[in-house]
Amino acid sequence: FIQIFGSPESKSVHIQKIVKNWDLKSQEVLFIGDAPSDYNAAKENGLHFIGVGDTIKTIEKFNDYVIDHMHGIGEIIGEIAH
């Protein structure tokens, strides 16, 4: 790891710092998470998102990719990249 982020700042603030510090465009960033707060932080910052596990499926507005485990994630990343 190059950096590790945690409380008390929000995930959204951490994302903003990462995008700025690494001179990225938000559409170039992929957030992989397993919680509704992960999804919300990604969407607040215009990121692509892949949800992992059952918890993420509880989000009513969720319309991104969801997987049960990390197998096959390369295929999804390929779809997002095009």
Tab-separated table of C-alpha atoms in Angstrom:
chain	number	residue	atom	x	y	z
A	1	PHE	CA	0.000	0.000	0.000
A	2	ILE	CA	1.100	3.539	-0.664
A	3	GLN	CA	-1.460	5.152	1.644
A	4	ILE	CA	-4.036	4.029	4.182
A	5	PHE	CA	-7.055	6.142	5.069
A	6	GLY	CA	-9.428	5.942	8.019
A	7	SER	CA	-11.538	7.878	10.480
A	8	PRO	CA	-12.404	10.560	11.395
A	9	GLU	CA	-12.600	11.837	7.807
A	10	SER	CA	-15.314	10.397	5.590
A	11	LYS	CA	-14.716	8.048	2.683
A	12	SER	CA	-15.898	10.785	0.356
A	13	VAL	CA	-13.195	13.159	1.651
A	14	HIS	CA	-10.568	10.440	1.250
A	15	ILE	CA	-11.653	9.877	-2.348
A	16	GLN	CA	-11.398	13.599	-3.070
A	17	LYS	CA	-7.841	13.638	-1.706
A	18	ILE	CA	-6.794	10.573	-3.703
A	19	VAL	CA	-8.213	11.939	-6.955
A	20	LYS	CA	-6.527	15.303	-6.385
A	21	ASN	CA	-3.170	14.006	-5.111
A	22	TRP	CA	-2.797	11.504	-7.942
A	23	ASP	CA	-4.095	13.961	-10.573
A	24	LEU	CA	-6.862	11.589	-11.657
A	25	LYS	CA	-10.221	12.134	-13.272
A	26	SER	CA	-13.074	10.619	-11.287
A	27	GLN	CA	-14.216	8.573	-14.299
A	28	GLU	CA	-10.766	6.906	-14.256
A	29	VAL	CA	-11.228	5.594	-10.701
A	30	LEU	CA	-12.885	2.349	-9.663
A	31	PHE	CA	-14.096	1.889	-6.083
A	32	ILE	CA	-14.642	-1.696	-4.921
A	33	GLY	CA	-16.616	-1.989	-1.704
A	34	ASP	CA	-18.990	-4.055	0.363
A	35	ALA	CA	-21.041	-1.436	2.200
A	36	PRO	CA	-23.694	1.123	1.299
A	37	SER	CA	-21.340	3.843	2.572
A	38	ASP	CA	-18.775	2.698	-0.023
A	39	TYR	CA	-21.361	3.013	-2.769
A	40	ASN	CA	-22.475	6.438	-1.556
A	41	ALA	CA	-18.908	7.759	-1.376
A	42	ALA	CA	-18.171	6.504	-4.877
A	43	LYS	CA	-21.316	8.053	-6.343
A	44	GLU	CA	-20.803	11.370	-4.518
A	45	ASN	CA	-17.470	11.620	-6.341
A	46	GLY	CA	-18.504	10.287	-9.746
A	47	LEU	CA	-16.536	7.036	-9.522
A	48	HIS	CA	-17.272	3.667	-11.049
A	49	PHE	CA	-18.293	1.160	-8.391
A	50	ILE	CA	-18.279	-2.606	-7.977
A	51	GLY	CA	-20.160	-3.977	-5.000
A	52	VAL	CA	-19.005	-7.180	-3.368
A	53	GLY	CA	-21.306	-9.425	-1.334
A	54	ASP	CA	-24.918	-9.484	-0.211
A	55	THR	CA	-24.959	-6.285	1.840
A	56	ILE	CA	-24.528	-4.092	-1.212
A	57	LYS	CA	-27.547	-5.715	-2.862
A	58	THR	CA	-29.782	-4.060	-0.248
A	59	ILE	CA	-29.354	-0.632	-1.860
A	60	GLU	CA	-32.548	0.057	-3.794
A	61	LYS	CA	-30.957	2.517	-6.205
A	62	PHE	CA	-27.960	0.269	-6.862
A	63	ASN	CA	-27.487	-0.169	-10.598
A	64	ASP	CA	-23.776	-0.814	-10.902
A	65	TYR	CA	-21.928	-4.107	-10.924
A	66	VAL	CA	-22.247	-6.530	-8.036
A	67	ILE	CA	-20.283	-9.710	-7.458
A	68	ASP	CA	-20.303	-12.344	-4.728
A	69	HIS	CA	-16.509	-12.693	-4.639
A	70	MET	CA	-13.475	-11.281	-6.417
A	71	HIS	CA	-13.405	-13.968	-9.129
A	72	GLY	CA	-14.269	-12.485	-12.481
A	73	ILE	CA	-13.540	-8.910	-11.472
A	74	GLY	CA	-11.128	-8.542	-14.395
A	75	GLU	CA	-13.965	-8.993	-16.858
A	76	ILE	CA	-15.992	-6.230	-15.205
A	77	ILE	CA	-13.003	-3.907	-15.153
A	78	GLY	CA	-12.600	-4.571	-18.860
A	79	GLU	CA	-16.232	-3.579	-19.476
A	80	ILE	CA	-15.843	-0.385	-17.456
A	81	ALA	CA	-12.631	0.542	-19.258
A	82	HIS	CA	-14.312	0.516	-22.652
